XYZ file of C-alpha atoms in Angstrom:
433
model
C 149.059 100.860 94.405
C 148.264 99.924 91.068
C 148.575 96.228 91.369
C 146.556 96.530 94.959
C 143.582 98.468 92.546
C 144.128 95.367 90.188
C 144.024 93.151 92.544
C 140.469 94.534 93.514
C 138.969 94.488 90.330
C 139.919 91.235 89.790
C 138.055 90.036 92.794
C 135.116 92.101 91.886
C 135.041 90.681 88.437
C 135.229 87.080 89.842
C 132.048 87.793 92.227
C 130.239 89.298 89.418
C 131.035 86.539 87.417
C 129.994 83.175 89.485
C 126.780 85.361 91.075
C 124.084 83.124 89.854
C 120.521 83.916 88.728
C 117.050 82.501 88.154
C 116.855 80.842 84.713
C 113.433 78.721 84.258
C 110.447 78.084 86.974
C 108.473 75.559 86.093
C 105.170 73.902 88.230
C 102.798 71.673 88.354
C 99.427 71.353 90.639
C 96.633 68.877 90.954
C 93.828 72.055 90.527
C 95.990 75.206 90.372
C 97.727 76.171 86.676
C 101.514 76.949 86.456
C 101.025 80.624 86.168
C 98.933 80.636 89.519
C 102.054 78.780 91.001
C 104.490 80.943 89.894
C 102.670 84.218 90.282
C 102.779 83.777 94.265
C 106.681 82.103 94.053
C 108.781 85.214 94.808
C 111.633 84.193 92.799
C 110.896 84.859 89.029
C 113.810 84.507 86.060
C 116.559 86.669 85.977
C 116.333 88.039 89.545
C 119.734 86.697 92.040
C 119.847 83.335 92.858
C 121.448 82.462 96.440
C 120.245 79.964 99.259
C 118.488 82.556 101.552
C 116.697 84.296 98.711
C 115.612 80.583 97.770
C 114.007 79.542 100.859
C 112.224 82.896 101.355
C 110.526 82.187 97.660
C 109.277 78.632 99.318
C 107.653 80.756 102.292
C 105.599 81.913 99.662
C 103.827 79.152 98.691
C 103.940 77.521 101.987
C 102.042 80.442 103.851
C 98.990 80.198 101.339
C 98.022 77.123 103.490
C 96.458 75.333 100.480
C 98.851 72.819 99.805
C 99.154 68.989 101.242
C 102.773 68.336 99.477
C 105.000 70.822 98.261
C 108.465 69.687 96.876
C 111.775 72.357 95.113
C 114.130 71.379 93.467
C 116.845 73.719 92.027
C 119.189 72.761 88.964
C 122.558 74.537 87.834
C 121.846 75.241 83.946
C 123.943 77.171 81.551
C 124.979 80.745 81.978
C 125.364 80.793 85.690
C 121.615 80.367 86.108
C 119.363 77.773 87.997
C 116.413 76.242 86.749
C 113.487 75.673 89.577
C 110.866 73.253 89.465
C 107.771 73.282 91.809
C 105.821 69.849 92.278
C 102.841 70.623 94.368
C 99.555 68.989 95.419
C 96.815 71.963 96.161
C 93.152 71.125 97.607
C 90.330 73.500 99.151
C 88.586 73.779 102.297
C 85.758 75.696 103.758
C 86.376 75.481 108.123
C 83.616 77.044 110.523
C 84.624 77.947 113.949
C 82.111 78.992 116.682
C 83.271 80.514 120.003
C 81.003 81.710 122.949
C 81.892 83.220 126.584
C 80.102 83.447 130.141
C 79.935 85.941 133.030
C 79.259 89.367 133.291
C 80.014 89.978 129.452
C 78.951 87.165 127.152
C 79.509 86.880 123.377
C 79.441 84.823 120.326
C 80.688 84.389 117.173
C 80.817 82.025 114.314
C 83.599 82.036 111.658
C 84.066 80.953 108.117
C 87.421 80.636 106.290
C 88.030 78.666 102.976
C 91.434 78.353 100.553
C 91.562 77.969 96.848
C 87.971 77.629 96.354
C 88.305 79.314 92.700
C 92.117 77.666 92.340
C 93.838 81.018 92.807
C 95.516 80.080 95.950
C 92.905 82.669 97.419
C 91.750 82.557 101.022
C 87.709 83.718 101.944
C 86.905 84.766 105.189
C 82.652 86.002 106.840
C 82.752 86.177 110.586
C 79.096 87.595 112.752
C 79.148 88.090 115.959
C 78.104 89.929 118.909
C 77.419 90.782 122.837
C 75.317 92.228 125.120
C 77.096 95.787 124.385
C 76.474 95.172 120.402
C 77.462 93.269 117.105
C 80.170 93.022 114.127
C 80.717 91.419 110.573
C 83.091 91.519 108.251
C 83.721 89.421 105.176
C 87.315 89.237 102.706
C 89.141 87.983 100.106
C 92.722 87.481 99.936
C 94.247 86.881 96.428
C 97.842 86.868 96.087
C 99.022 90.738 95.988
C 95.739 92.178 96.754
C 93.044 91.851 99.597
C 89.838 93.167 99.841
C 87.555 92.998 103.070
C 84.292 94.835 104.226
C 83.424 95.359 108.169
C 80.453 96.784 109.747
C 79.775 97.065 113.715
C 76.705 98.210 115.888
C 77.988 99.319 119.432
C 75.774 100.600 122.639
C 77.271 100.477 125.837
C 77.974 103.012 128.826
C 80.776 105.473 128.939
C 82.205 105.642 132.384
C 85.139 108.253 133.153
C 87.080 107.710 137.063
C 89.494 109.654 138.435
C 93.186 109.772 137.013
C 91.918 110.620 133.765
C 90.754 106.611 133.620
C 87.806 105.355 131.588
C 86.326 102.033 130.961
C 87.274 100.236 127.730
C 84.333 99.122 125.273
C 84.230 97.010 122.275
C 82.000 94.216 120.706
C 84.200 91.482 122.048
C 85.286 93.062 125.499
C 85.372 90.916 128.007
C 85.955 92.973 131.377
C 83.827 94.418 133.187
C 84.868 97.922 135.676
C 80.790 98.990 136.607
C 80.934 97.594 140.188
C 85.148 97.168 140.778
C 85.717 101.431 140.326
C 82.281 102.207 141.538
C 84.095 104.348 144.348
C 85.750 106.508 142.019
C 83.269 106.855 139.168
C 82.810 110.352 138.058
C 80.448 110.066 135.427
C 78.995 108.277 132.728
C 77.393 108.542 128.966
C 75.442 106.387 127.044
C 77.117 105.847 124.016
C 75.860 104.273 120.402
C 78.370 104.069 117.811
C 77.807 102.458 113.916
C 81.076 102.002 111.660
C 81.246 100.611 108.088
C 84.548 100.485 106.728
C 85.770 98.450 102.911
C 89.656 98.098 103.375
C 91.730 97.624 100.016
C 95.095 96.401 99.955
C 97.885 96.025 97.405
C 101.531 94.060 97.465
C 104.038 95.857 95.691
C 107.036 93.790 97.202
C 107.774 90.474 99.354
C 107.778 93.227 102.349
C 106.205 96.200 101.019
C 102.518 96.172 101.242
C 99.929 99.625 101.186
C 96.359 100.002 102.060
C 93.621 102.777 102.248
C 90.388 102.369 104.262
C 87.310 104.808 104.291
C 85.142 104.461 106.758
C 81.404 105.759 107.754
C 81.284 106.395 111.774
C 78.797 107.836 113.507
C 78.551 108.578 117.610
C 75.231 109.443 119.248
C 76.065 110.661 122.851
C 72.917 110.779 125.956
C 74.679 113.594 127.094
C 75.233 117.047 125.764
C 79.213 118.676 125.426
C 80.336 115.236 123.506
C 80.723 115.107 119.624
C 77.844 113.240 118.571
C 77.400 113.275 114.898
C 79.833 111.780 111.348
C 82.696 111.240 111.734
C 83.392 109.661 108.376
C 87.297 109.169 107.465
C 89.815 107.959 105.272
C 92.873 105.800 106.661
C 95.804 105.129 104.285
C 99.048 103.059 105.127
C 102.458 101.035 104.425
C 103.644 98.066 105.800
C 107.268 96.592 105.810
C 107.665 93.174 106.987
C 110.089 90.156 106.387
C 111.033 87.366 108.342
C 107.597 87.599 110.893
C 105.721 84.238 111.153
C 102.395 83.703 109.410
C 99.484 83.115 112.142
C 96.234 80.801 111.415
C 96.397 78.015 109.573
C 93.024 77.056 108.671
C 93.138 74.455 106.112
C 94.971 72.177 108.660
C 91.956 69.982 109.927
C 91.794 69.269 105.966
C 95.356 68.253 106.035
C 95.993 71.262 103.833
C 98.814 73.996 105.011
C 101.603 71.396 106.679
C 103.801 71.462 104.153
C 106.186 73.505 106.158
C 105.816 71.392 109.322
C 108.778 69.413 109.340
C 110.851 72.442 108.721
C 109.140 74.433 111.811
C 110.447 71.538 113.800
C 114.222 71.456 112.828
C 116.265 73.915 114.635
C 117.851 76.829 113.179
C 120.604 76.910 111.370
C 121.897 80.163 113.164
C 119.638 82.973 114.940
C 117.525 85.687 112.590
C 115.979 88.850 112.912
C 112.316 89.812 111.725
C 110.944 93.019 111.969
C 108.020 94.949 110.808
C 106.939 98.714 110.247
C 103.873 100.671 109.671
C 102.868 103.887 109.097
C 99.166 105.210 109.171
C 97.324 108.522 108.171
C 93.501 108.931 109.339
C 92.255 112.225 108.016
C 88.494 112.932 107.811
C 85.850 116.831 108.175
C 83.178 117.997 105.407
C 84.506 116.536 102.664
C 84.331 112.763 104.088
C 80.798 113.988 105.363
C 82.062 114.144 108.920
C 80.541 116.539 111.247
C 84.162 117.344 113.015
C 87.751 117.444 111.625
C 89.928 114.908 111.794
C 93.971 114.389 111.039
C 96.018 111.945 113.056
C 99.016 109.938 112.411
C 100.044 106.270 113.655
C 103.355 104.652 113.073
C 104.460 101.336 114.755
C 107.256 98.866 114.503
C 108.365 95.315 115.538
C 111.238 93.227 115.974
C 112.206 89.602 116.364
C 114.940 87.713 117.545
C 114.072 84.288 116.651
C 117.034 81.849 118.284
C 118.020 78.645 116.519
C 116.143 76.275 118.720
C 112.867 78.205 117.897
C 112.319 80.624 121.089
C 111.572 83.782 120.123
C 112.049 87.362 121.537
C 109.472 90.092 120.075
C 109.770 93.994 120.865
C 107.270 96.054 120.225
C 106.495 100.133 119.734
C 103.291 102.380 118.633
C 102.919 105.876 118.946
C 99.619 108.461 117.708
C 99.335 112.285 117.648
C 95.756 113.639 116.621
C 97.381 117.215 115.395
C 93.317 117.919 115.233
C 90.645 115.212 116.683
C 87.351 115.570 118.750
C 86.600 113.444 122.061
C 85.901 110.734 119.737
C 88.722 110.417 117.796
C 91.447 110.854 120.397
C 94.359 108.217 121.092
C 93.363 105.649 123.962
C 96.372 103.946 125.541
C 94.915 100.419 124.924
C 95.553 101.232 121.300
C 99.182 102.087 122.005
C 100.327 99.158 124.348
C 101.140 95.764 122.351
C 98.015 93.619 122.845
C 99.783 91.186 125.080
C 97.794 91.713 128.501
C 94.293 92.042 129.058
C 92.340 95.209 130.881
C 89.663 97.057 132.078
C 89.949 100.571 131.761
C 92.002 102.815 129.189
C 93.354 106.585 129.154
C 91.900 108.845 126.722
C 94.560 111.574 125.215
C 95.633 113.933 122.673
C 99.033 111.831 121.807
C 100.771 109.047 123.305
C 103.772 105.966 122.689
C 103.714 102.274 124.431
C 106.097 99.543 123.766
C 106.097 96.267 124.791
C 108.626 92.971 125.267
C 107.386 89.284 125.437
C 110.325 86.281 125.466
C 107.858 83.317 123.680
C 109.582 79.904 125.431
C 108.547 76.751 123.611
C 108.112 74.226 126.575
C 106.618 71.398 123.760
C 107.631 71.282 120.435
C 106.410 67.951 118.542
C 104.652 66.543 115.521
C 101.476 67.212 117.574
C 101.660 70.605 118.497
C 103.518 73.501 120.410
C 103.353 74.730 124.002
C 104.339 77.645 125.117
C 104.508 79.871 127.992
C 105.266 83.816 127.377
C 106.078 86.414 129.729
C 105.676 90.144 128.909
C 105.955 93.423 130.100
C 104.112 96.494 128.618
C 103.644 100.507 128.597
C 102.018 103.334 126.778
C 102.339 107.059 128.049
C 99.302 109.151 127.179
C 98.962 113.149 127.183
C 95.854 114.312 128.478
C 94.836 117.169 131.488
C 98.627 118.334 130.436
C 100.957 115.844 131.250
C 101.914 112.352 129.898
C 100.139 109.460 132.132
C 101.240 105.550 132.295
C 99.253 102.364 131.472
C 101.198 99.760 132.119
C 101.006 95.592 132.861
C 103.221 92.851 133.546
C 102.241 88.855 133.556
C 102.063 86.006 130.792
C 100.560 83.561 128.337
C 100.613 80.397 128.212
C 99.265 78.588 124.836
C 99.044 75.471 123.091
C 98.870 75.418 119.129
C 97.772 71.855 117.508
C 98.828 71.573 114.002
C 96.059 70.459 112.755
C 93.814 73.205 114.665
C 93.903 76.879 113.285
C 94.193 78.835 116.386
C 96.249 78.610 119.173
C 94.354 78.890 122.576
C 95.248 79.127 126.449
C 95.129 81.301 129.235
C 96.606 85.019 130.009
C 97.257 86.931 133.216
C 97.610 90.757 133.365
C 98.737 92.759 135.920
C 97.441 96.172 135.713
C 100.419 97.815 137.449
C 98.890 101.658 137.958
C 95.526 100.504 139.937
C 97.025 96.719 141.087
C 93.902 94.752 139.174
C 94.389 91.232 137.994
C 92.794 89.772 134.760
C 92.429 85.986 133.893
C 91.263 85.077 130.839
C 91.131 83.182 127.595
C 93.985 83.986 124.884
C 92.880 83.090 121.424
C 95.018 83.810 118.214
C 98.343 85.486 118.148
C 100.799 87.765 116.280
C 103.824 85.660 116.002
C-alpha cells in the first residue's frame, strides 16, 4: 500500500512539475499599443499554458474583426514557462448598410458599424429605422470588457386577439401580416401605442462570464378601456456563460479587416467540440421605477453546440419565463420563448411558458469565397394562459449564403406553423451561430 501511495505522489509531483505557464506576452501593431493588444489576449503571465487554452487566447483577438494579419508564436523559456509574441497589423473601418422590404408591411433601415476608430480595438454601432407600424434607434460602443448601448422605439399598430387564446405579433420590423388571413376568427382588437427607451450596460468579468443591467422607460396607451395603459418603467439585470459559440457579423470584411481567422474556419476539425451558452434574467419594475403596475419576472435560457470536425454544426436550444406578478403588458408571449429559427404571424400571450428548439446547420459550400448552407429546424414553446399550457410550434428551414467579405449572411426561410397549418416565406438576415 505504501509503495502504491508513493507511487501516486510521484506521478502527481511529475505533472505538477512539467505543467507549463505563461511567462512574457509581448505585441506589436501598426495603430494599436502593446497594452491594447494584450489587454483583449486572454492569456496573461503566470496563468496555465497548454494548446487548447492557447488557441482560445487567439479567438480573442481574432473576433475583434480589426485586424488584416495576425501571427503567434509561442517559445519554451526558463522555468517551465512560454514566452508569446503577437505580430499584428490593425486598421479601421466605418461600413453603412441599408435594407428595405415590400408588401403588405414595408420597412427600412440604414446601419452604421466601425472598428478601432480610437485604436482600442473598439467596435461603434447607430442603426434608424422604421415601418408603417412605427420606428427604432439605437446606438453602442463595444470596448473590450465593457459595452454600452442606448435604444429607443415608437410603436402604433392594432392589437388583434382570435380564438385559441391567439393574437397577432407586432414589432417595428415585423414582417407578417394576420388582418385579412384570421379575419374569420377575430375576436377583437385594440389600438395600441407603445414608447420604450432603454441604456444597457455590460461588464466582462471572465472569457465566459459576462453581466448586464438594463433600465428601461415603457409606456402603453390602450383605445380601449380594461388594458394597462400607463409606465411601466423597469429594471432588467443578467449573466451570461458562453464558450466555444461562434462570433456572428463581421463588418470590417469589405475593408479586408477581420479575416485573419479565415483559413482556420476552412480546415477541418481536429476532433468534434461542444459550445454552450447560459443566461439568466431578472425584470422587476412598480412605483419605485415610476411604473404605474408591478412588475417581477424571471427568464433563463441555454444553448448547446455540437460542432463536428468537418464544420456542420448541431445547435439545441431552451427558454423558459414566469411573471410571478405582471399586467397584460408584461406577460410572456410564446414568440419570445421559441428559438428564433422560423418565422410567424400570430403569438400566445401567458402567465409562464418554456420552448426549445433543434436546427442541424449543413454546410453544402465551404470555400475561400464564402459558405452555403441549408438548415433544418424544428421548434416549440408551451404557454399557460385561460388555465392550461398551449403549443406554438413550427417545423421547416434556412437556407443561407455568407460571403467573407460581406458582414451578414442572407437567404431565404420557410416556417411551418404546425397548430393553424400557415406557411411563411421570407428573407433570413443575420444569425446566431
Amino acid at each position: 500500500m505504501n509503495k502504491i501511495c508513493l507511487a501516486v505522489l510521484l506521478f502527481f509531483c511529475a505533472a505538477i512539475a512539467q505543467a507549463q505557464t505563461v511567462g512574457t506576452v509581448s505585441a506589436t501593431a501598426t495603430r494599436m499599443s502593446a497594452d491594447t493588444i494584450k489587454k483583449y489576449f486572454l492569456l496573461k503571465p503566470g496563468d496555465e499554458f497548454t494548446p487548447a487554452l492557447y488557441e482560445k487566447a487567439q479567438d480573442g483577438l481574432h473576433n475583434l474583426r480589426v485586424f488584416k494579419k495576425l501571427d503567434f508564436s509561442a517559445t519554451p523559456a526558463p522555468d517551465n514557462k512560454v514566452d508569446i509574441h503577437i505580430d499584428a497589423q490593425d486598421g479601421w473601418y466605418i461600413f453603412p448598410l441599408a435594407f428595405i422590404t415590400g408588401g403588405s408591411k414595408s420597412a427600412a433601415a440604414l446601419s452604421l458599424s466601425g472598428g478601432n476608430l480610437f485604436k482600442r480595438g473598439e467596435s461603434v454601432f447607430a442603426f434608424a429605422g422604421g415601418s408603417r407600424d412605427g420606428a427604432a434607434a439605437s446606438l453602442g460602443i463595444n470596448a473590450g470588457k465593457d459595452a454600452l448601448s442606448a435604444s429607443f422605439s415608437k410603436l402604433n399598430f392594432d392589437q388583434r386577439f382570435y380564438r385559441g387564446h391567439w393574437s397577432n405579433t407586432f414589432g417595428v420590423f415585423s414582417t407578417t401580416d394576420d388582418e385579412e388571413e384570421y379575419q374569420d376568427e377575430l375576436l377583437g382588437q385594440t389600438h395600441t401605442k407603445k414608447e420604450a427607451f432603454s441604456v444597457t450596460y455590460s461588464h466582462r468579468f471572465s472569457r465566459t462570464l459576462r453581466a448586464f443591467i438594463r433600465p428601461e422607460y415603457v409606456r402603453y396607451t390602450y383605445s380601449h378601456g380594461g388594458f394597462d395603459s400607463g409606465n411601466h418603467n423597469q429594471i432588467t439585470a443578467g449573466l451570461r456563460w458562453a464558450d466555444d459559440i461562434r462570433h456572428g457579423a463581421n463588418m470590417g470584411a469589405l475593408a479586408g479587416y477581420g479575416l485573419t481567422d479565415k483559413e482556420k474556419s476552412l480546415r477541418d476539425l481536429p476532433r468534434a467540440r461542444n459550445g454552450y451558452a447560459l443566461g439568466m434574467d431578472y425584470t422587476a419594475g412598480g412605483s419605485w421605477t415610476g411604473a404605474d403596475y408591478d412588475l417581477s419576472k424571471l427568464a433563463l435560457e441555454a444553448a448547446w453546440v455540437l460542432e463536428l470536425k468537418n464544420r456542420h454544426m448541431f445547435v439545441v436550444q431552451a427558454k423558459a419565463q414566469d411573471a410571478f406578478k405582471a399586467s397584460f403588458s408584461d406577460e410572456p408571449l410564446s414568440s419570445e420563448l421559441l428559438s428564433g429559427l422560423g418565422r410567424y404571424d400570430r403569438q400566445i400571450r401567458g402567465t409562464r411558458g418554456a420552448g426549445a428548439g433543434a436546427t442541424f446547420i449543413y454546410y453544402l459550400l465551404r470555400n475561400q469565397t464564402g459558405l452555403l448552407s441549408v438548415a433544418p429546424f424544428y421548434e416549440i414553446a408551451y404557454v399557460r394562459t385561460g388555465g392550461e399550457y398551449r403549443p406554438h410550434s413550427g417545423a421547416g428551414a434556412s437556407l443561407v449564403y455568407r460571403l467573407w467579405r460581406f458582414p451578414l449572411p442572407v437567404g431565404l426561410n420557410y416556417t411551418r406553423g404546425l397548430e393553424d397549418g400557415s406557411n411563411q416565406v421570407g428573407f433570413a438576415v443575420g444569425g446566431a451561430f
